Short mmCIF file of C-alpha atoms in Angstrom, two decimals:
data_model
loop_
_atom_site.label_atom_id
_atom_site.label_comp_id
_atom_site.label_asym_id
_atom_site.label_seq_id
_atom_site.Cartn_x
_atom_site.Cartn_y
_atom_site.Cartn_z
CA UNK A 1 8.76 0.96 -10.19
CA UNK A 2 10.31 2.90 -7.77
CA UNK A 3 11.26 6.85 -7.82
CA UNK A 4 14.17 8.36 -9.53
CA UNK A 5 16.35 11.25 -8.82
CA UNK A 6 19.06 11.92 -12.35
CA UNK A 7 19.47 8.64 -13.91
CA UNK A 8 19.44 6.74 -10.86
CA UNK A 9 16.75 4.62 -9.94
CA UNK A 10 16.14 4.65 -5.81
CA UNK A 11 14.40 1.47 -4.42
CA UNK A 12 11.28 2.90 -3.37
CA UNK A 13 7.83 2.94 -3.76
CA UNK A 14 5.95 0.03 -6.08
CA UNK A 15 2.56 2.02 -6.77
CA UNK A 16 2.01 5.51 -8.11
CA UNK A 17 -0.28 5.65 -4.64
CA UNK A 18 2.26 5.46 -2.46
CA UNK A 19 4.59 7.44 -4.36
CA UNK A 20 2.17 10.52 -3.82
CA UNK A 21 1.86 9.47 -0.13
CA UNK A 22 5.38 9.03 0.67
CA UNK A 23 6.19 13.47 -0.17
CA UNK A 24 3.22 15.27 2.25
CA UNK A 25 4.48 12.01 5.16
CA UNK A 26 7.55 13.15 4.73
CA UNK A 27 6.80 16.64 5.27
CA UNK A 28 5.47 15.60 8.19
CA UNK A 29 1.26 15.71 7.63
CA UNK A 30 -1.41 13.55 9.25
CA UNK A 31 -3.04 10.90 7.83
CA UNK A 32 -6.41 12.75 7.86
CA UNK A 33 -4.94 15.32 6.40
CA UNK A 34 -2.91 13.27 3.47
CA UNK A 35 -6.20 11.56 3.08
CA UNK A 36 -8.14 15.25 2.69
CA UNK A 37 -5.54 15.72 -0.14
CA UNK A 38 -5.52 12.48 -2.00
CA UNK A 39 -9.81 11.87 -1.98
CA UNK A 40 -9.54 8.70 0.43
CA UNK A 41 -9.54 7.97 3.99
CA UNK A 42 -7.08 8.10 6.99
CA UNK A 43 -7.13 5.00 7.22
CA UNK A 44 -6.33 4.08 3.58
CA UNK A 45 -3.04 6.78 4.23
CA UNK A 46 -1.72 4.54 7.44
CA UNK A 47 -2.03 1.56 5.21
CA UNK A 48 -0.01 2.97 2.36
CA UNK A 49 2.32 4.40 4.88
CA UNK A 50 3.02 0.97 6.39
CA UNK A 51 3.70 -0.46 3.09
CA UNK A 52 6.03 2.09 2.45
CA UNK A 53 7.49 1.53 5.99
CA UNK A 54 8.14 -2.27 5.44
CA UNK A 55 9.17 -1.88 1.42
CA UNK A 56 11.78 0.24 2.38
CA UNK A 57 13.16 -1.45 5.51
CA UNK A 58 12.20 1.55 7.79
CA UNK A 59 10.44 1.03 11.51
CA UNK A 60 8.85 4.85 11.86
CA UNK A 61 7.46 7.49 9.70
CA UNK A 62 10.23 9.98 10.84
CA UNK A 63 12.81 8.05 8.98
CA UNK A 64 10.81 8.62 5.25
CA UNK A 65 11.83 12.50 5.70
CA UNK A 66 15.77 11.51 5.10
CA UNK A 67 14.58 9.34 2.60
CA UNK A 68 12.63 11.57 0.66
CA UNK A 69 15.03 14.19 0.82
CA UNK A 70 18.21 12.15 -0.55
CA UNK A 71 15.47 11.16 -3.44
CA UNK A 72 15.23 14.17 -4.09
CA UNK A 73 11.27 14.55 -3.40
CA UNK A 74 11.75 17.59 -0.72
CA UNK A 75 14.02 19.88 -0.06
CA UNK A 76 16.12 19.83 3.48
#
């Protein structure tokens, strides 16, 4: 899978999940609150978030904000 900005694929996200985790992280909400949002626990959020993390090659969460902005997913 993976997102897409125009006609170009981004590596990225493999499951629809953490494709609707990766925006609110990014924008800089809690877990528990990500996990108010979605139906499904904190816990469940850090989990996704981690995947994310290690499928894109990134150590911290604040590095998913640059990310998600050059995909196009928020604005700067």
């Amino acid at each position: 899978m993976g997102l897409r900005t125009g006609a170009t694929a981004c590596p990225g996200p493999a499951t629809e999940r953490e494709e609707e985790i990766l925006k609110p992280v990014a924008e800089g909400h809690s877990s528990k609150e990500i996990g108010e949002l979605l139906f499904i626990s904190a816990k469940t959020v850090e989990r996704h978030g981690a995947n994310l993390l290690h499928e894109l090659g990134m150590r911290d969460r604040l590095e998913l904000t640059p990310y998600a902005i050059r995909a196009g997913l928020i604005e700067p």
